[in-house]
C-alpha atoms as an extended CHARMM CRD file, in Angstrom:
* protein
*
       209  EXT
         1         1  MET       CA              0.0000000000        0.0000000000        0.0000000000  PROA      1               0.0000000000
         2         2  LYS       CA              2.8170000000        2.3660000000        0.8840000000  PROA      2               0.0000000000
         3         3  LEU       CA              4.5110000000        1.4650000000       -2.3660000000  PROA      3               0.0000000000
         4         4  SER       CA              1.3700000000        2.2910000000       -4.3550000000  PROA      4               0.0000000000
         5         5  ILE       CA              1.0110000000        5.6430000000       -2.5900000000  PROA      5               0.0000000000
         6         6  ALA       CA              4.6410000000        6.4360000000       -3.3260000000  PROA      6               0.0000000000
         7         7  ILE       CA              4.2190000000        5.6080000000       -7.0130000000  PROA      7               0.0000000000
         8         8  LEU       CA              1.0190000000        7.6750000000       -7.2090000000  PROA      8               0.0000000000
         9         9  SER       CA              2.7610000000       10.6130000000       -5.5440000000  PROA      9               0.0000000000
        10        10  SER       CA              5.6000000000       10.3910000000       -8.0410000000  PROA      10              0.0000000000
        11        11  ILE       CA              3.1700000000       10.4060000000      -10.9600000000  PROA      11              0.0000000000
        12        12  LEU       CA              1.2710000000       13.4200000000       -9.6050000000  PROA      12              0.0000000000
        13        13  LEU       CA              4.5280000000       15.2700000000       -9.0250000000  PROA      13              0.0000000000
        14        14  ALA       CA              5.6620000000       14.5730000000      -12.5800000000  PROA      14              0.0000000000
        15        15  CYS       CA              2.3160000000       15.7610000000      -13.9520000000  PROA      15              0.0000000000
        16        16  SER       CA              2.4340000000       18.9730000000      -11.9630000000  PROA      16              0.0000000000
        17        17  VAL       CA              5.9340000000       19.7550000000      -13.2460000000  PROA      17              0.0000000000
        18        18  THR       CA              4.9160000000       19.0620000000      -16.8450000000  PROA      18              0.0000000000
        19        19  VAL       CA              1.8520000000       21.3270000000      -16.6830000000  PROA      19              0.0000000000
        20        20  ALA       CA              3.7560000000       24.1330000000      -15.0450000000  PROA      20              0.0000000000
        21        21  ASN       CA              6.6550000000       24.1500000000      -17.5280000000  PROA      21              0.0000000000
        22        22  PRO       CA              5.9560000000       21.9940000000      -20.6140000000  PROA      22              0.0000000000
        23        23  VAL       CA              8.7860000000       21.2470000000      -23.0080000000  PROA      23              0.0000000000
        24        24  LEU       CA              7.6640000000       21.6430000000      -26.6420000000  PROA      24              0.0000000000
        25        25  ASP       CA              9.6370000000       20.8490000000      -29.7550000000  PROA      25              0.0000000000
        26        26  SER       CA              9.7000000000       23.1220000000      -32.7840000000  PROA      26              0.0000000000
        27        27  SER       CA              6.7940000000       21.3350000000      -34.4590000000  PROA      27              0.0000000000
        28        28  THR       CA              4.3670000000       22.0690000000      -31.6550000000  PROA      28              0.0000000000
        29        29  THR       CA              5.5780000000       25.3970000000      -30.3230000000  PROA      29              0.0000000000
        30        30  SER       CA              3.7620000000       27.6030000000      -32.8290000000  PROA      30              0.0000000000
        31        31  THR       CA              0.5100000000       25.6550000000      -32.4700000000  PROA      31              0.0000000000
        32        32  ALA       CA              0.5880000000       25.8090000000      -28.7180000000  PROA      32              0.0000000000
        33        33  THR       CA              1.4090000000       29.4790000000      -28.7450000000  PROA      33              0.0000000000
        34        34  THR       CA             -1.3670000000       30.2750000000      -31.2090000000  PROA      34              0.0000000000
        35        35  THR       CA             -4.1080000000       28.3500000000      -29.4300000000  PROA      35              0.0000000000
        36        36  SER       CA             -3.2050000000       29.4180000000      -25.9150000000  PROA      36              0.0000000000
        37        37  SER       CA             -5.3980000000       32.1610000000      -24.5240000000  PROA      37              0.0000000000
        38        38  ALA       CA             -3.0060000000       33.0370000000      -21.7060000000  PROA      38              0.0000000000
        39        39  TYR       CA             -0.0750000000       35.4430000000      -22.0150000000  PROA      39              0.0000000000
        40        40  PRO       CA              3.3140000000       33.6810000000      -22.2060000000  PROA      40              0.0000000000
        41        41  SER       CA              5.3930000000       33.7100000000      -19.0740000000  PROA      41              0.0000000000
        42        42  ALA       CA              8.7120000000       35.4570000000      -18.8480000000  PROA      42              0.0000000000
        43        43  THR       CA             10.5510000000       32.1520000000      -19.2740000000  PROA      43              0.0000000000
        44        44  GLU       CA              8.6930000000       31.1340000000      -22.4570000000  PROA      44              0.0000000000
        45        45  THR       CA             10.6810000000       32.8470000000      -25.2140000000  PROA      45              0.0000000000
        46        46  SER       CA             10.9150000000       30.1610000000      -27.8970000000  PROA      46              0.0000000000
        47        47  GLY       CA              7.4720000000       30.7670000000      -29.4750000000  PROA      47              0.0000000000
        48        48  PRO       CA              6.6040000000       33.5900000000      -31.9350000000  PROA      48              0.0000000000
        49        49  ASP       CA              5.6360000000       36.9500000000      -30.5160000000  PROA      49              0.0000000000
        50        50  LEU       CA              2.1070000000       37.5020000000      -31.8340000000  PROA      50              0.0000000000
        51        51  THR       CA              2.1690000000       41.1910000000      -30.9250000000  PROA      51              0.0000000000
        52        52  LYS       CA              5.0000000000       41.6240000000      -33.4420000000  PROA      52              0.0000000000
        53        53  LEU       CA              3.4570000000       39.2610000000      -35.9680000000  PROA      53              0.0000000000
        54        54  PHE       CA              0.3860000000       41.4580000000      -36.3990000000  PROA      54              0.0000000000
        55        55  ASP       CA              2.2010000000       44.7700000000      -35.9860000000  PROA      55              0.0000000000
        56        56  PRO       CA              2.2860000000       46.4590000000      -39.4380000000  PROA      56              0.0000000000
        57        57  TYR       CA              5.7920000000       47.7540000000      -38.7660000000  PROA      57              0.0000000000
        58        58  SER       CA              6.9600000000       44.1860000000      -38.1480000000  PROA      58              0.0000000000
        59        59  VAL       CA              5.0180000000       42.6830000000      -41.0510000000  PROA      59              0.0000000000
        60        60  TYR       CA              6.4340000000       45.1330000000      -43.5830000000  PROA      60              0.0000000000
        61        61  MET       CA              9.4540000000       47.0310000000      -42.3200000000  PROA      61              0.0000000000
        62        62  SER       CA             10.4380000000       49.3640000000      -39.5180000000  PROA      62              0.0000000000
        63        63  ASP       CA             11.5800000000       51.9920000000      -42.0460000000  PROA      63              0.0000000000
        64        64  CYS       CA              7.9330000000       53.0030000000      -42.5600000000  PROA      64              0.0000000000
        65        65  TYR       CA              7.7860000000       54.6540000000      -39.1470000000  PROA      65              0.0000000000
        66        66  PRO       CA              5.9080000000       56.8780000000      -38.3700000000  PROA      66              0.0000000000
        67        67  ILE       CA              3.5130000000       55.9000000000      -41.1860000000  PROA      67              0.0000000000
        68        68  ASP       CA              0.7630000000       53.6140000000      -39.9190000000  PROA      68              0.0000000000
        69        69  PHE       CA             -0.8950000000       50.6210000000      -41.5740000000  PROA      69              0.0000000000
        70        70  ASP       CA             -3.3470000000       52.6900000000      -43.6520000000  PROA      70              0.0000000000
        71        71  GLY       CA             -0.5170000000       54.7700000000      -45.0510000000  PROA      71              0.0000000000
        72        72  ILE       CA              1.6000000000       51.6910000000      -45.7390000000  PROA      72              0.0000000000
        73        73  THR       CA             -1.2420000000       50.1260000000      -47.7170000000  PROA      73              0.0000000000
        74        74  LEU       CA             -1.5980000000       53.2460000000      -49.8770000000  PROA      74              0.0000000000
        75        75  ILE       CA              2.1500000000       53.4190000000      -50.4830000000  PROA      75              0.0000000000
        76        76  GLU       CA              2.2170000000       49.7690000000      -51.5330000000  PROA      76              0.0000000000
        77        77  SER       CA             -0.6480000000       50.4080000000      -53.9570000000  PROA      77              0.0000000000
        78        78  LEU       CA              1.1060000000       53.4510000000      -55.4000000000  PROA      78              0.0000000000
        79        79  ALA       CA              4.4140000000       51.6010000000      -55.8050000000  PROA      79              0.0000000000
        80        80  GLU       CA              2.6710000000       48.7960000000      -57.6830000000  PROA      80              0.0000000000
        81        81  GLY       CA              0.7970000000       51.3110000000      -59.8440000000  PROA      81              0.0000000000
        82        82  VAL       CA              3.9200000000       53.2850000000      -60.7180000000  PROA      82              0.0000000000
        83        83  HSD       CA              5.7840000000       50.0870000000      -61.5370000000  PROA      83              0.0000000000
        84        84  LYS       CA              2.9440000000       48.8980000000      -63.7700000000  PROA      84              0.0000000000
        85        85  LEU       CA              2.7640000000       52.2740000000      -65.5000000000  PROA      85              0.0000000000
        86        86  GLU       CA              6.4730000000       52.1940000000      -66.2970000000  PROA      86              0.0000000000
        87        87  LYS       CA              6.2520000000       48.6720000000      -67.7190000000  PROA      87              0.0000000000
        88        88  LEU       CA              3.2560000000       49.6470000000      -69.8470000000  PROA      88              0.0000000000
        89        89  SER       CA              5.0700000000       52.7350000000      -71.0820000000  PROA      89              0.0000000000
        90        90  ARG       CA              8.0590000000       50.6640000000      -72.2120000000  PROA      90              0.0000000000
        91        91  TYR       CA              5.7590000000       48.1140000000      -73.8350000000  PROA      91              0.0000000000
        92        92  ILE       CA              3.8180000000       50.8220000000      -75.6900000000  PROA      92              0.0000000000
        93        93  ASP       CA              7.0200000000       52.4320000000      -76.9700000000  PROA      93              0.0000000000
        94        94  THR       CA              8.3100000000       49.0700000000      -78.2000000000  PROA      94              0.0000000000
        95        95  LYS       CA              4.9830000000       48.2090000000      -79.8020000000  PROA      95              0.0000000000
        96        96  ARG       CA              4.8760000000       51.5550000000      -81.6100000000  PROA      96              0.0000000000
        97        97  GLU       CA              8.3560000000       50.9740000000      -83.0000000000  PROA      97              0.0000000000
        98        98  THR       CA              7.3180000000       47.5020000000      -84.1520000000  PROA      98              0.0000000000
        99        99  ILE       CA              4.2080000000       48.8790000000      -85.8500000000  PROA      99              0.0000000000
       100       100  SER       CA              6.2420000000       51.5800000000      -87.5620000000  PROA      100             0.0000000000
       101       101  GLU       CA              8.6510000000       48.9840000000      -88.9690000000  PROA      101             0.0000000000
       102       102  GLN       CA              5.7760000000       46.7550000000      -90.0560000000  PROA      102             0.0000000000
       103       103  LYS       CA              4.1440000000       49.6480000000      -91.8950000000  PROA      103             0.0000000000
       104       104  LYS       CA              7.3540000000       50.1870000000      -93.8460000000  PROA      104             0.0000000000
       105       105  VAL       CA              7.5150000000       46.5130000000      -94.7970000000  PROA      105             0.0000000000
       106       106  VAL       CA              3.8530000000       46.5100000000      -95.8390000000  PROA      106             0.0000000000
       107       107  GLY       CA              4.3910000000       49.6490000000      -97.9080000000  PROA      107             0.0000000000
       108       108  GLU       CA              7.3890000000       48.1290000000      -99.6680000000  PROA      108             0.0000000000
       109       109  LEU       CA              5.4750000000       44.9340000000     -100.4380000000  PROA      109             0.0000000000
       110       110  MET       CA              2.5330000000       46.8890000000     -101.8440000000  PROA      110             0.0000000000
       111       111  GLN       CA              4.8650000000       48.9100000000     -104.0570000000  PROA      111             0.0000000000
       112       112  GLU       CA              6.5360000000       45.7470000000     -105.3010000000  PROA      112             0.0000000000
       113       113  ILE       CA              3.1870000000       44.1370000000     -106.1000000000  PROA      113             0.0000000000
       114       114  ASP       CA              1.9900000000       47.2910000000     -107.8400000000  PROA      114             0.0000000000
       115       115  GLN       CA              5.1740000000       47.4330000000     -109.8990000000  PROA      115             0.0000000000
       116       116  LEU       CA              4.7370000000       43.8350000000     -111.0050000000  PROA      116             0.0000000000
       117       117  ARG       CA              1.1900000000       44.5850000000     -112.0760000000  PROA      117             0.0000000000
       118       118  LYS       CA              2.2420000000       47.5890000000     -114.1120000000  PROA      118             0.0000000000
       119       119  THR       CA              5.1040000000       45.9280000000     -115.9090000000  PROA      119             0.0000000000
       120       120  HSD       CA              3.4870000000       42.5040000000     -116.2600000000  PROA      120             0.0000000000
       121       121  SER       CA              6.9680000000       41.1390000000     -115.7520000000  PROA      121             0.0000000000
       122       122  GLY       CA              6.1950000000       39.0930000000     -112.6800000000  PROA      122             0.0000000000
       123       123  ARG       CA              5.2940000000       35.4970000000     -112.8590000000  PROA      123             0.0000000000
       124       124  ARG       CA              1.9890000000       34.4070000000     -111.3950000000  PROA      124             0.0000000000
       125       125  SER       CA              3.7350000000       32.3350000000     -108.7180000000  PROA      125             0.0000000000
       126       126  GLU       CA              5.8340000000       35.3290000000     -107.6940000000  PROA      126             0.0000000000
       127       127  MET       CA              2.7580000000       37.5430000000     -107.4500000000  PROA      127             0.0000000000
       128       128  LYS       CA              0.9530000000       34.9020000000     -105.4100000000  PROA      128             0.0000000000
       129       129  GLU       CA              3.8790000000       34.6040000000     -103.0130000000  PROA      129             0.0000000000
       130       130  LEU       CA              4.0800000000       38.3670000000     -102.5610000000  PROA      130             0.0000000000
       131       131  LYS       CA              0.3620000000       38.6110000000     -101.8760000000  PROA      131             0.0000000000
       132       132  PHE       CA              0.5840000000       35.8040000000      -99.3290000000  PROA      132             0.0000000000
       133       133  THR       CA              3.4690000000       37.5650000000      -97.5820000000  PROA      133             0.0000000000
       134       134  LEU       CA              1.5640000000       40.8440000000      -97.6530000000  PROA      134             0.0000000000
       135       135  GLY       CA             -1.5000000000       39.2180000000      -96.0930000000  PROA      135             0.0000000000
       136       136  ALA       CA              0.5790000000       37.7460000000      -93.2680000000  PROA      136             0.0000000000
       137       137  LYS       CA              2.2830000000       41.0880000000      -92.6080000000  PROA      137             0.0000000000
       138       138  LEU       CA             -1.0550000000       42.9020000000      -92.5920000000  PROA      138             0.0000000000
       139       139  GLU       CA             -2.4450000000       40.4120000000      -90.0610000000  PROA      139             0.0000000000
       140       140  ASP       CA              0.5890000000       40.9260000000      -87.8130000000  PROA      140             0.0000000000
       141       141  LEU       CA              0.1550000000       44.6700000000      -88.1500000000  PROA      141             0.0000000000
       142       142  ARG       CA             -3.5280000000       44.5300000000      -87.2130000000  PROA      142             0.0000000000
       143       143  ARG       CA             -2.7660000000       42.2940000000      -84.2210000000  PROA      143             0.0000000000
       144       144  ASN       CA             -0.0850000000       44.6410000000      -82.9280000000  PROA      144             0.0000000000
       145       145  LYS       CA             -2.4120000000       47.6030000000      -83.3620000000  PROA      145             0.0000000000
       146       146  ARG       CA             -5.0370000000       45.8200000000      -81.2280000000  PROA      146             0.0000000000
       147       147  HSD       CA             -2.4360000000       45.1080000000      -78.5590000000  PROA      147             0.0000000000
       148       148  LEU       CA             -1.3520000000       48.7280000000      -78.6550000000  PROA      148             0.0000000000
       149       149  ARG       CA             -4.9100000000       50.0080000000      -78.2000000000  PROA      149             0.0000000000
       150       150  ARG       CA             -5.4740000000       47.6930000000      -75.2330000000  PROA      150             0.0000000000
       151       151  SER       CA             -2.1840000000       48.7230000000      -73.6710000000  PROA      151             0.0000000000
       152       152  ILE       CA             -2.9700000000       52.4200000000      -74.0840000000  PROA      152             0.0000000000
       153       153  LYS       CA             -6.3570000000       51.8580000000      -72.4290000000  PROA      153             0.0000000000
       154       154  GLU       CA             -4.7200000000       49.9490000000      -69.5800000000  PROA      154             0.0000000000
       155       155  TYR       CA             -2.1170000000       52.6920000000      -69.2250000000  PROA      155             0.0000000000
       156       156  SER       CA             -4.8470000000       55.3240000000      -68.9620000000  PROA      156             0.0000000000
       157       157  ASP       CA             -6.7810000000       53.3220000000      -66.3620000000  PROA      157             0.0000000000
       158       158  THR       CA             -3.6380000000       52.6710000000      -64.3080000000  PROA      158             0.0000000000
       159       159  ASN       CA             -2.6510000000       56.3210000000      -64.4620000000  PROA      159             0.0000000000
       160       160  GLN       CA             -6.0880000000       57.3900000000      -63.2260000000  PROA      160             0.0000000000
       161       161  GLN       CA             -5.8480000000       54.8950000000      -60.3680000000  PROA      161             0.0000000000
       162       162  ASN       CA             -2.4220000000       56.2660000000      -59.4400000000  PROA      162             0.0000000000
       163       163  VAL       CA             -3.8630000000       59.7840000000      -59.3990000000  PROA      163             0.0000000000
       164       164  ARG       CA             -6.5820000000       58.6290000000      -57.0010000000  PROA      164             0.0000000000
       165       165  THR       CA             -4.0310000000       56.8590000000      -54.8030000000  PROA      165             0.0000000000
       166       166  ARG       CA             -1.8220000000       59.9540000000      -54.6960000000  PROA      166             0.0000000000
       167       167  ALA       CA             -4.8370000000       62.0430000000      -53.7140000000  PROA      167             0.0000000000
       168       168  MET       CA             -5.6440000000       59.6060000000      -50.9070000000  PROA      168             0.0000000000
       169       169  LEU       CA             -2.0400000000       59.7410000000      -49.7400000000  PROA      169             0.0000000000
       170       170  GLY       CA             -2.2110000000       63.5210000000      -49.8160000000  PROA      170             0.0000000000
       171       171  GLU       CA             -5.2790000000       63.3800000000      -47.5820000000  PROA      171             0.0000000000
       172       172  TYR       CA             -3.5480000000       60.8810000000      -45.3020000000  PROA      172             0.0000000000
       173       173  PHE       CA             -0.4650000000       63.0700000000      -44.8480000000  PROA      173             0.0000000000
       174       174  ALA       CA             -2.5910000000       66.1850000000      -44.4240000000  PROA      174             0.0000000000
       175       175  LYS       CA             -4.5060000000       64.4460000000      -41.6360000000  PROA      175             0.0000000000
       176       176  HSD       CA             -1.6210000000       62.7750000000      -39.8310000000  PROA      176             0.0000000000
       177       177  HSD       CA              1.3030000000       65.0730000000      -40.6920000000  PROA      177             0.0000000000
       178       178  SER       CA             -0.2080000000       68.4200000000      -41.5400000000  PROA      178             0.0000000000
       179       179  VAL       CA              2.9810000000       70.4950000000      -41.6950000000  PROA      179             0.0000000000
       180       180  GLY       CA              4.3900000000       70.5370000000      -45.2050000000  PROA      180             0.0000000000
       181       181  SER       CA              2.6820000000       67.3240000000      -46.2190000000  PROA      181             0.0000000000
       182       182  THR       CA              1.5400000000       68.4620000000      -49.6750000000  PROA      182             0.0000000000
       183       183  ASN       CA              2.6580000000       70.9910000000      -52.2560000000  PROA      183             0.0000000000
       184       184  SER       CA              0.5150000000       73.8780000000      -53.4720000000  PROA      184             0.0000000000
       185       185  ASP       CA             -0.6500000000       71.8320000000      -56.4720000000  PROA      185             0.0000000000
       186       186  GLY       CA             -1.8060000000       68.9910000000      -54.2330000000  PROA      186             0.0000000000
       187       187  THR       CA              1.0610000000       66.6270000000      -54.9910000000  PROA      187             0.0000000000
       188       188  ILE       CA              2.8320000000       64.8260000000      -52.1590000000  PROA      188             0.0000000000
       189       189  ASN       CA              5.8610000000       66.4880000000      -50.6510000000  PROA      189             0.0000000000
       190       190  THR       CA              7.8250000000       63.4690000000      -49.4960000000  PROA      190             0.0000000000
       191       191  GLU       CA             10.9690000000       65.2330000000      -48.2770000000  PROA      191             0.0000000000
       192       192  PRO       CA              9.7430000000       65.7540000000      -44.6830000000  PROA      192             0.0000000000
       193       193  TYR       CA              8.8610000000       62.0670000000      -44.4580000000  PROA      193             0.0000000000
       194       194  PRO       CA             11.8450000000       59.7540000000      -44.9860000000  PROA      194             0.0000000000
       195       195  GLY       CA              9.5680000000       56.8590000000      -44.0870000000  PROA      195             0.0000000000
       196       196  PHE       CA              7.5760000000       57.4530000000      -47.2780000000  PROA      196             0.0000000000
       197       197  THR       CA             10.5660000000       57.0750000000      -49.5800000000  PROA      197             0.0000000000
       198       198  LYS       CA             11.8530000000       54.0030000000      -47.7620000000  PROA      198             0.0000000000
       199       199  CYS       CA              8.4230000000       52.3860000000      -47.7940000000  PROA      199             0.0000000000
       200       200  PHE       CA              7.9050000000       53.1670000000      -51.4640000000  PROA      200             0.0000000000
       201       201  ASP       CA             11.3400000000       51.8280000000      -52.4220000000  PROA      201             0.0000000000
       202       202  TYR       CA             10.7440000000       48.6480000000      -50.4320000000  PROA      202             0.0000000000
       203       203  PHE       CA              7.5660000000       47.8010000000      -52.3210000000  PROA      203             0.0000000000
       204       204  TYR       CA              8.7890000000       49.1100000000      -55.6820000000  PROA      204             0.0000000000
       205       205  TYR       CA             12.1400000000       47.3250000000      -55.8820000000  PROA      205             0.0000000000
       206       206  ARG       CA             10.8390000000       43.9410000000      -54.7750000000  PROA      206             0.0000000000
       207       207  LEU       CA              8.6750000000       43.8540000000      -57.9290000000  PROA      207             0.0000000000
       208       208  PRO       CA             10.0960000000       42.2280000000      -61.1070000000  PROA      208             0.0000000000
       209       209  GLN       CA             12.0470000000       44.8980000000      -62.9490000000  PROA      209             0.0000000000
């Protein structure tokens, strides 16, 4: 009987020690920390700090200080919009150059076909080949023109969205940092706010260049 009591006491003691200071491996630490409703004790430092996890400065970067989460979100949106606008601008310029070259080729083919018709010196097979080539070039030209129109429309829409985002940022800075936050024309004056530039660069330069 005494032996049984001693064994039972040992088991209870072991249980009390385990509950008071459980030892968790890496696979269970995050789960236990997430599901626990109590604050971690001073000795429990291995689990993630949830106060930092959901702090916008920790999620994004400390360089955004003193800009808060709302401002960070607007800056991220603006950085993505500016990046998209620049890519569209390069694409439009390239597409215009391509279209210009294609127009020259089409013009040369049409002149060659017209010359063959006038002189009657071209063989029927040669004329047929030239017309086939001209048709293919015209189709490529029409396709590139469609792409260009869509890109110009997308550029316009993106630019308008960027204007709205800049206006919202202007309102944000005017509300939270009223001194020197905007220029006389309503554009953002970023110089007094180093956090703005750092935030913008963070989001901008992590995008595919």
